Tab-separated table of N, CA and C in Angstrom:
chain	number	residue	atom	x	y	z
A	247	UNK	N	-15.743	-27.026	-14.752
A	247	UNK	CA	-16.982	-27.584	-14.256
A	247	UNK	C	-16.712	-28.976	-13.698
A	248	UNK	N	-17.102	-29.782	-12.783
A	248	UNK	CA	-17.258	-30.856	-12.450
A	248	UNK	C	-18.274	-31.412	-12.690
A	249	UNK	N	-18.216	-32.758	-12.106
A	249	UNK	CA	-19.388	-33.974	-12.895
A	249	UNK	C	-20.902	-33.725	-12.603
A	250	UNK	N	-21.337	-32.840	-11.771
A	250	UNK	CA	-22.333	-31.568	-11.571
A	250	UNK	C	-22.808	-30.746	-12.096
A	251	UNK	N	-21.929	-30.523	-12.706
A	251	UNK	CA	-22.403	-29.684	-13.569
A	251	UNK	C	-21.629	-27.673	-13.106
A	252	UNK	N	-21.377	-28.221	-12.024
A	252	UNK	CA	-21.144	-26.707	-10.880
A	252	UNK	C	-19.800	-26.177	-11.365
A	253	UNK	N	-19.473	-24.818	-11.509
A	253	UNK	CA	-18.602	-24.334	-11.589
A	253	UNK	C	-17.516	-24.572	-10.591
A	254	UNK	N	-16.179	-24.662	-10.898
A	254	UNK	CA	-15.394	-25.084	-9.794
A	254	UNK	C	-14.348	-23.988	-9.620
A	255	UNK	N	-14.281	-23.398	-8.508
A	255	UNK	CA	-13.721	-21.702	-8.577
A	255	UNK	C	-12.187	-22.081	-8.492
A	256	UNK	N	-11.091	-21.054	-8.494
A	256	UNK	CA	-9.902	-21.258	-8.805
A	256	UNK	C	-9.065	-21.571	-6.700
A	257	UNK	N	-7.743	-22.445	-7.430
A	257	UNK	CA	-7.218	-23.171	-6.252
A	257	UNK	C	-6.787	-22.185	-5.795
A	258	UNK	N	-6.733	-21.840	-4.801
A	258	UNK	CA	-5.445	-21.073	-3.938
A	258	UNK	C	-4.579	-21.588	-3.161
A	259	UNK	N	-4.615	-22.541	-3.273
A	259	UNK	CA	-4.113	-22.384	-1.619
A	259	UNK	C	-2.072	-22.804	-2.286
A	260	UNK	N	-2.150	-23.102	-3.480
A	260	UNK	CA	-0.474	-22.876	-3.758
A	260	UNK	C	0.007	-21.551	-3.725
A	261	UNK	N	-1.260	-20.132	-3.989
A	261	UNK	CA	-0.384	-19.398	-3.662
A	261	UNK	C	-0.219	-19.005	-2.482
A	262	UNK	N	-1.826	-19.477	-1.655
A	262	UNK	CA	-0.921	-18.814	0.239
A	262	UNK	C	-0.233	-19.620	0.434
A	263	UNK	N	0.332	-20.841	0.141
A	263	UNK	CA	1.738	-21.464	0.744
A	263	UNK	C	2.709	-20.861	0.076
A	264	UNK	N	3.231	-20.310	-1.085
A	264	UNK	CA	3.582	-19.319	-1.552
A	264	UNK	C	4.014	-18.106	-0.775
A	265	UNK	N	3.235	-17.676	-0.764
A	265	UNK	CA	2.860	-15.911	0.244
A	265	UNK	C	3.635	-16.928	1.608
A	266	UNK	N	3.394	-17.832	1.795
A	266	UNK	CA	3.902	-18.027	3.762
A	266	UNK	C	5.156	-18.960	3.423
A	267	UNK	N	5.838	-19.077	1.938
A	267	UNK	CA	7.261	-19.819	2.702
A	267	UNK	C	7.962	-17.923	2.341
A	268	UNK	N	7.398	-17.149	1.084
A	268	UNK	CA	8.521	-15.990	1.218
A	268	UNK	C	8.311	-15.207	2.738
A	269	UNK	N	7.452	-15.338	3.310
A	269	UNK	CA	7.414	-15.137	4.758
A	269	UNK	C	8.413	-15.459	5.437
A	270	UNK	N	8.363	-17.034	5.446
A	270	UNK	CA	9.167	-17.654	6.129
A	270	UNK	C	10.737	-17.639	5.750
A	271	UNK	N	10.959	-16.704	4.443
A	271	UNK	CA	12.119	-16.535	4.116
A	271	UNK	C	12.856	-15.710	4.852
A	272	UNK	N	11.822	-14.657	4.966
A	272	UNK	CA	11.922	-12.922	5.484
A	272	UNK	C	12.440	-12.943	6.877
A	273	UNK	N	11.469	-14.064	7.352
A	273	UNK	CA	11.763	-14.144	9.009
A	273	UNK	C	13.013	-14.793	9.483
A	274	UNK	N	13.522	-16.073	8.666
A	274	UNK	CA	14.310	-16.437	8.667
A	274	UNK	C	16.311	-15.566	8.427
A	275	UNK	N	15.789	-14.444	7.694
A	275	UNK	CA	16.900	-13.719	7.647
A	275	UNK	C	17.214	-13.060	8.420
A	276	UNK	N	15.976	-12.074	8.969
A	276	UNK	CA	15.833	-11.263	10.142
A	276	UNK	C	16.535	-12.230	11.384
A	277	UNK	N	16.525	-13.435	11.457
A	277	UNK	CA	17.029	-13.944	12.573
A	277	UNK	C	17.985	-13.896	12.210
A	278	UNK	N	18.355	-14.566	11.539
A	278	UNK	CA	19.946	-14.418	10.653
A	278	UNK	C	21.168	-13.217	10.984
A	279	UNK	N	20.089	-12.222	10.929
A	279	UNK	CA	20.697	-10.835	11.044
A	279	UNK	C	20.343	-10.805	12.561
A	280	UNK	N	19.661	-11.228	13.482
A	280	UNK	CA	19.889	-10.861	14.573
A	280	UNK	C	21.120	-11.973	15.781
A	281	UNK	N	20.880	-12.968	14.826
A	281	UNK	CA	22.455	-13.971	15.454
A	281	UNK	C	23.502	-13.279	15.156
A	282	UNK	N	23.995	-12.411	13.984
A	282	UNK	CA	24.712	-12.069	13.322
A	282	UNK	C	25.370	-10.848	14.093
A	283	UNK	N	24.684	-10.095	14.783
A	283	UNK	CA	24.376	-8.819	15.249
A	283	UNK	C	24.429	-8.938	17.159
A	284	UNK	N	24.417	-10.334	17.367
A	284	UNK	CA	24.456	-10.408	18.890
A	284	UNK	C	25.479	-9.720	19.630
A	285	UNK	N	26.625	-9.551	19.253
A	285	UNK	CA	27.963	-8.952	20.006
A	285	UNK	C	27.603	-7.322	19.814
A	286	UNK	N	26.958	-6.783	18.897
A	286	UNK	CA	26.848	-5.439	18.496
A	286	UNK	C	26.145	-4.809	19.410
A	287	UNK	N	27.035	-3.696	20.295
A	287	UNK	CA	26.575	-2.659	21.280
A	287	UNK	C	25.443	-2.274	20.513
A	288	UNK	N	24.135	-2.404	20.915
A	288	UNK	CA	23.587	-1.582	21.131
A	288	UNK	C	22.232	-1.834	20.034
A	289	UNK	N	22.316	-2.930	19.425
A	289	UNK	CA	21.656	-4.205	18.495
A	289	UNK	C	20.298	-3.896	18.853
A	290	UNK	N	19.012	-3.806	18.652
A	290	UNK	CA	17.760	-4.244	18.933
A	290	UNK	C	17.346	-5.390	18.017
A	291	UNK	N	16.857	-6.442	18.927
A	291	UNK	CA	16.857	-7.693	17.730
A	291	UNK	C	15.194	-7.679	17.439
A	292	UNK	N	15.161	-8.260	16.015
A	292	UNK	CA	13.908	-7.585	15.429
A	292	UNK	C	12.939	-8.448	15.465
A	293	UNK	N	11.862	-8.709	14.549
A	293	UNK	CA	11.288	-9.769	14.059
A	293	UNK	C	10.361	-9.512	13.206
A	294	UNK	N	9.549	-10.377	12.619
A	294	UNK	CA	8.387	-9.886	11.147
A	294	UNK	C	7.340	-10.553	11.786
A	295	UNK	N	6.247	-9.340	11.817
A	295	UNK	CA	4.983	-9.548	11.983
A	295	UNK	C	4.672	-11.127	12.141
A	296	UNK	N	3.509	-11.671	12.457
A	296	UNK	CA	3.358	-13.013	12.149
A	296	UNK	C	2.221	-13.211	11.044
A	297	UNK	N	2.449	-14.423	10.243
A	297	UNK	CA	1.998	-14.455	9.284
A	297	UNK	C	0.759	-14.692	9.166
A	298	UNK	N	-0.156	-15.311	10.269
A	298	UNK	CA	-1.629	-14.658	10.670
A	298	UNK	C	-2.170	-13.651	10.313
A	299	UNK	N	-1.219	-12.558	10.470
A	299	UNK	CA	-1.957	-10.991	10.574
A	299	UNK	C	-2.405	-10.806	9.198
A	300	UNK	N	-1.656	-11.929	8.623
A	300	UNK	CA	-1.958	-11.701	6.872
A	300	UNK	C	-3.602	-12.104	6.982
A	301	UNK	N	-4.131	-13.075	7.572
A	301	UNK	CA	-4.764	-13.709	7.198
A	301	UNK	C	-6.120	-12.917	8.621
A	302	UNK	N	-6.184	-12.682	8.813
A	302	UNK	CA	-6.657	-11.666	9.756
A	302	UNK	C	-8.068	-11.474	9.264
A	303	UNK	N	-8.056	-11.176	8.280
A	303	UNK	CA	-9.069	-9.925	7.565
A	303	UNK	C	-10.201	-11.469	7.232
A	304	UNK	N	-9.690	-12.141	6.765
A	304	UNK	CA	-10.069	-14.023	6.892
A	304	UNK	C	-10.231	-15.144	7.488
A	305	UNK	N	-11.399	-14.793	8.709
A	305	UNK	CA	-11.363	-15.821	9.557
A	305	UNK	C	-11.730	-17.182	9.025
A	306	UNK	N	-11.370	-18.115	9.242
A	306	UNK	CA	-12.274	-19.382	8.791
A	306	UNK	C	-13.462	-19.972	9.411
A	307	UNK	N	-14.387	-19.922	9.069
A	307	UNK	CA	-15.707	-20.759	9.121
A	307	UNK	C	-16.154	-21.780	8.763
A	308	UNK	N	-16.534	-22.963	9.665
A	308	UNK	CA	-16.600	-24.367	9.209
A	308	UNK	C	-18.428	-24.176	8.081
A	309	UNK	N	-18.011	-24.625	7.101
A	309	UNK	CA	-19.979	-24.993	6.669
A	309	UNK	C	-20.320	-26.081	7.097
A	310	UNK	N	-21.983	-25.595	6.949
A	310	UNK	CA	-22.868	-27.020	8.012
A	310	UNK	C	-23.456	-27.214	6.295
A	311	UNK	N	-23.038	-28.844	6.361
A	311	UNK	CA	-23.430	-29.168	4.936
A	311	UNK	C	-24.807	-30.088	5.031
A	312	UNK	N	-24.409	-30.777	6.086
A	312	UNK	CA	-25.245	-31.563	6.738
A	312	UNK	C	-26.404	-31.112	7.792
A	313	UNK	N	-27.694	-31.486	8.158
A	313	UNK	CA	-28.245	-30.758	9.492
A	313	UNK	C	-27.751	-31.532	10.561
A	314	UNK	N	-27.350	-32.799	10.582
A	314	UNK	CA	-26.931	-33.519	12.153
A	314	UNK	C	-25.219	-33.458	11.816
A	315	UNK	N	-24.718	-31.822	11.118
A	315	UNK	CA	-23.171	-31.743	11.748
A	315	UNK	C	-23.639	-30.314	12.903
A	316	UNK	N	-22.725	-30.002	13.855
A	316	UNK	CA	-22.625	-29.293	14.882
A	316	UNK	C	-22.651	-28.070	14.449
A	317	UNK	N	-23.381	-27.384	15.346
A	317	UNK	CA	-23.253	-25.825	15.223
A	317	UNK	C	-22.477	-25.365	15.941
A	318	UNK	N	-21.350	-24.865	15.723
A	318	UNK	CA	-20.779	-23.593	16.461
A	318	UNK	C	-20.494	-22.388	15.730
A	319	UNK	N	-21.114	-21.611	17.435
A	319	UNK	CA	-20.306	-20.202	17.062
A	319	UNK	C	-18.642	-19.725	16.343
A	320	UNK	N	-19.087	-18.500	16.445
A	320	UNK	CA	-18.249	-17.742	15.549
A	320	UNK	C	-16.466	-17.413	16.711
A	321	UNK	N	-17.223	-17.385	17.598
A	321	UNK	CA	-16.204	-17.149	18.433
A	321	UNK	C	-15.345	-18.917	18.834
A	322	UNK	N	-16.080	-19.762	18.457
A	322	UNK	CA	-15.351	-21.031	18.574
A	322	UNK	C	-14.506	-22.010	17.723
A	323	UNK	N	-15.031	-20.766	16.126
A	323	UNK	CA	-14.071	-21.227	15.276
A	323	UNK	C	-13.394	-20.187	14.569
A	324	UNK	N	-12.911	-18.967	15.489
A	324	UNK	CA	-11.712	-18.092	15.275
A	324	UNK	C	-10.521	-19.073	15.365
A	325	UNK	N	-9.843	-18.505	14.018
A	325	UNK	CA	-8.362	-18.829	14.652
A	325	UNK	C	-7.690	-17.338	14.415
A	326	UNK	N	-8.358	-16.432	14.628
A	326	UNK	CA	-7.399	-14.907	14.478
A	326	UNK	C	-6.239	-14.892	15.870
A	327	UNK	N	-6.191	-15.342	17.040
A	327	UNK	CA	-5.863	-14.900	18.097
A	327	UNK	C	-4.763	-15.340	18.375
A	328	UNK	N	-3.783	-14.684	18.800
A	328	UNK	CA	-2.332	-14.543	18.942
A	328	UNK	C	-1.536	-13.677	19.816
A	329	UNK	N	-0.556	-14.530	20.512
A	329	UNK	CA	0.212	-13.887	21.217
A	329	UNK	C	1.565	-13.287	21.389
A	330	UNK	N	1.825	-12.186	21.491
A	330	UNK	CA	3.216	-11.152	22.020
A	330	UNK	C	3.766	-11.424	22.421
A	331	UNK	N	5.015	-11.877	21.959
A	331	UNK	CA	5.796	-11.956	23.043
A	331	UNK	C	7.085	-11.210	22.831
A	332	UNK	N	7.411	-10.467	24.095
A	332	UNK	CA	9.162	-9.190	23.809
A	332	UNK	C	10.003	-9.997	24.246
A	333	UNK	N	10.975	-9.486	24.017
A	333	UNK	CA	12.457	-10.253	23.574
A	333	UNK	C	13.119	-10.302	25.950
A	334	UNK	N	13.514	-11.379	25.888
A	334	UNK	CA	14.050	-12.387	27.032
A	334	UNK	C	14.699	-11.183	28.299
A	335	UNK	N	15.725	-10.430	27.438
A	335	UNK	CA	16.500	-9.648	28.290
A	335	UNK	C	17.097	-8.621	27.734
A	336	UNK	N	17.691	-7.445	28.035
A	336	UNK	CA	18.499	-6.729	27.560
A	336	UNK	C	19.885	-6.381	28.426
A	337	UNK	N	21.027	-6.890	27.691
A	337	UNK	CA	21.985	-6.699	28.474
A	337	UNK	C	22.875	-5.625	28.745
A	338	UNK	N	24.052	-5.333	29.555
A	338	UNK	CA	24.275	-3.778	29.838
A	338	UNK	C	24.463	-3.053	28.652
A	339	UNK	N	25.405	-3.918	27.209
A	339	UNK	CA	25.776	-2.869	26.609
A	339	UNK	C	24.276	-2.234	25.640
A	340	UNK	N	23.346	-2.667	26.130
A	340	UNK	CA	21.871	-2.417	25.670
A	340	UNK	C	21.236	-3.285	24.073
A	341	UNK	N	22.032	-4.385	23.528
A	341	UNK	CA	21.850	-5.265	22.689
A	341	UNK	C	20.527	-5.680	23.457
A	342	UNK	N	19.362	-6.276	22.579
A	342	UNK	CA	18.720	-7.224	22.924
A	342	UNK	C	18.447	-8.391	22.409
A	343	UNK	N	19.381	-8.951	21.824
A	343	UNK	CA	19.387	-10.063	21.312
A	343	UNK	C	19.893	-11.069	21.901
A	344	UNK	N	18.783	-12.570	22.081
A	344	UNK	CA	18.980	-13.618	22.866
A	344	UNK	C	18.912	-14.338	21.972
A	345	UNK	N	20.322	-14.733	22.040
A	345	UNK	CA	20.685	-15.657	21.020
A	345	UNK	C	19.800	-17.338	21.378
A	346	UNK	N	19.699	-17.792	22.626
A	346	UNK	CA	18.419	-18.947	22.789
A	346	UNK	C	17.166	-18.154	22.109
A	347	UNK	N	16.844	-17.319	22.669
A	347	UNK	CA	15.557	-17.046	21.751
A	347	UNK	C	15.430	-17.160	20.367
A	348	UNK	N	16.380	-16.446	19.196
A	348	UNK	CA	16.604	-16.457	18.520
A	348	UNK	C	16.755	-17.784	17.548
A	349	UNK	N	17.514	-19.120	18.432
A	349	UNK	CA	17.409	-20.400	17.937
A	349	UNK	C	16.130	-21.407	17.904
A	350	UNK	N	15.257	-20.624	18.997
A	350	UNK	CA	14.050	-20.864	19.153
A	350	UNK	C	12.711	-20.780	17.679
A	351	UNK	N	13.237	-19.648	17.870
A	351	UNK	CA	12.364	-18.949	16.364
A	351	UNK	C	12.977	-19.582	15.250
A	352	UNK	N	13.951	-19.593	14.980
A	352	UNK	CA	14.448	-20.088	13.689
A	352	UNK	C	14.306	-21.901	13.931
A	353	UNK	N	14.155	-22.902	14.848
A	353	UNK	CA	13.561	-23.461	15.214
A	353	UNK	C	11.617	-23.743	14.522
A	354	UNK	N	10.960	-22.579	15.281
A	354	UNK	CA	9.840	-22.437	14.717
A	354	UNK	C	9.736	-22.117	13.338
A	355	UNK	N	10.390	-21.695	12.866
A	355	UNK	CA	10.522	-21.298	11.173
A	355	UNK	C	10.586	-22.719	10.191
A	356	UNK	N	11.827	-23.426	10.609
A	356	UNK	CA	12.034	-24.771	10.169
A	356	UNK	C	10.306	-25.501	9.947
A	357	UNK	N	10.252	-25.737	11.287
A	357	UNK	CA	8.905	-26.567	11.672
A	357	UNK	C	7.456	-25.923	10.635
A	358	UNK	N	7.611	-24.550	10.901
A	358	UNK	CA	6.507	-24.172	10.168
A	358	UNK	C	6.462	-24.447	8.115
A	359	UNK	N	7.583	-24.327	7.895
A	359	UNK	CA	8.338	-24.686	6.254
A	359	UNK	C	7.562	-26.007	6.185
A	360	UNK	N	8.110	-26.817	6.850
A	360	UNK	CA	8.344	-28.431	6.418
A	360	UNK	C	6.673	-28.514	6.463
A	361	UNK	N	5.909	-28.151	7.544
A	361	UNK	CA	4.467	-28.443	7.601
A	361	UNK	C	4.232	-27.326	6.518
A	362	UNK	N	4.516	-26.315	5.606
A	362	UNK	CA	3.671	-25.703	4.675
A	362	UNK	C	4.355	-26.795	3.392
A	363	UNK	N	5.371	-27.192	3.502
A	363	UNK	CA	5.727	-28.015	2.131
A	363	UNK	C	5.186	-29.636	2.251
A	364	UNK	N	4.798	-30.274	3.631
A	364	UNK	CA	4.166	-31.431	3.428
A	364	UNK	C	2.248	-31.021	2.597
A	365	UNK	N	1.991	-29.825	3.493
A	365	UNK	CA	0.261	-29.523	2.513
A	365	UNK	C	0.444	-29.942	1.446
A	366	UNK	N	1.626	-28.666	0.905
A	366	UNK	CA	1.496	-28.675	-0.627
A	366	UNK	C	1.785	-29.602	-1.604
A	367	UNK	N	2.700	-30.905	-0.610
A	367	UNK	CA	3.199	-32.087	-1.416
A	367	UNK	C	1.321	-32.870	-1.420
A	368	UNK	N	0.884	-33.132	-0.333
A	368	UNK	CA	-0.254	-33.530	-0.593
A	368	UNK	C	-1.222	-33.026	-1.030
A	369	UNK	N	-1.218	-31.717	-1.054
A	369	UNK	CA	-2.652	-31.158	-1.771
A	369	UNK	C	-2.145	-31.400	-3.251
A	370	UNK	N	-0.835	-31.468	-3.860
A	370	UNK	CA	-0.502	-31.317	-4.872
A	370	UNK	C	-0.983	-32.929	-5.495
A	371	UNK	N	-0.608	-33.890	-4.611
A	371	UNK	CA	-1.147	-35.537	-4.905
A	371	UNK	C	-2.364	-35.431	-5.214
A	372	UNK	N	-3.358	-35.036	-4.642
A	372	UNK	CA	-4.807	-35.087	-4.485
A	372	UNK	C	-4.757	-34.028	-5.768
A	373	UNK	N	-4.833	-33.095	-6.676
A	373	UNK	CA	-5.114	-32.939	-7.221
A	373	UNK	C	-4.710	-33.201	-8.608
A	374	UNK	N	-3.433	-33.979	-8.659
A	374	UNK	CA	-3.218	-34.940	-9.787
A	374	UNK	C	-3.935	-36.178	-9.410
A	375	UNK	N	-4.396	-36.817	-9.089
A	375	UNK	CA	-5.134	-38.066	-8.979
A	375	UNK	C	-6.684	-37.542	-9.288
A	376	UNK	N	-7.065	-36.371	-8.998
A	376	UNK	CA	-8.108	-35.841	-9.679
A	376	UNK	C	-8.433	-35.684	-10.763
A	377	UNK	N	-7.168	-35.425	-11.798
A	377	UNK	CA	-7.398	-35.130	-13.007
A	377	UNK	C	-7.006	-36.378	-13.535
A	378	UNK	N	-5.988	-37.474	-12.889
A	378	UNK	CA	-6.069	-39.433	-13.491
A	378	UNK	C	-7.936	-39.449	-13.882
A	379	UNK	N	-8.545	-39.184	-12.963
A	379	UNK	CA	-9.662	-39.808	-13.034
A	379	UNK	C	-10.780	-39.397	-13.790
């Protein structure tokens, strides 16, 4: 309960950062295995879903707590939407693995880690200074 008296429902959000670094583990190997695999006749280089799709079923919706905060629609505060993209080239011996692409993504993997482990370093601050008080 808080100083309200109001029930205070349980945290999540350590375990979807959780759920999205073993993601980011998964994806990270798959590249792994597709650098690994670049010389190999005949290779299709792979990749793992994106970790959105998890979250799919869960759009986020801002609440109006206030009456003079903004209304928007539903369609203006999707973040479901995402884009495809197929792999660069395929070369004669029919491999498709681009190894720039590939450094790209694992690139994006890095970046996405460090921003799910700065949240959790700060959401983790903010909720020990919650319970100091």
């Amino acid at each position: 309960m808080d100083q309200n008296g109001a029930v205070v429902g349980p945290l999540y959000l350590f375990e979807l950062a959780s759920s999205q670094a073993r993601h980011l583990e998964l994806r990270q190997s798959t590249i792994a295995t597709n650098v690994a695999n670049a010389n190999t006749p005949g290779f299709k280089a792979r990749d793992v879903e994106p970790f959105n799709k998890v979250l799919d079923g869960m759009p986020v919706r801002l609440a109006t707590t206030s009456p003079s905060h903004l209304q928007l629609s539903a369609a203006e505060t999707d973040t479901r939407a995402t884009a495809k993209k197929d792999s660069w080239e395929v070369v004669h011996s029919g491999n498709s693995v681009s190894l720039e692409q590939e450094m790209i993504k694992g690139s994006d993997v890095n970046r996405d880690y460090s921003m799910n482990s700065a949240i959790v370093r700060s959401f983790h601050r903010m909720v020990l200074s919650s319970a100091k008080a």
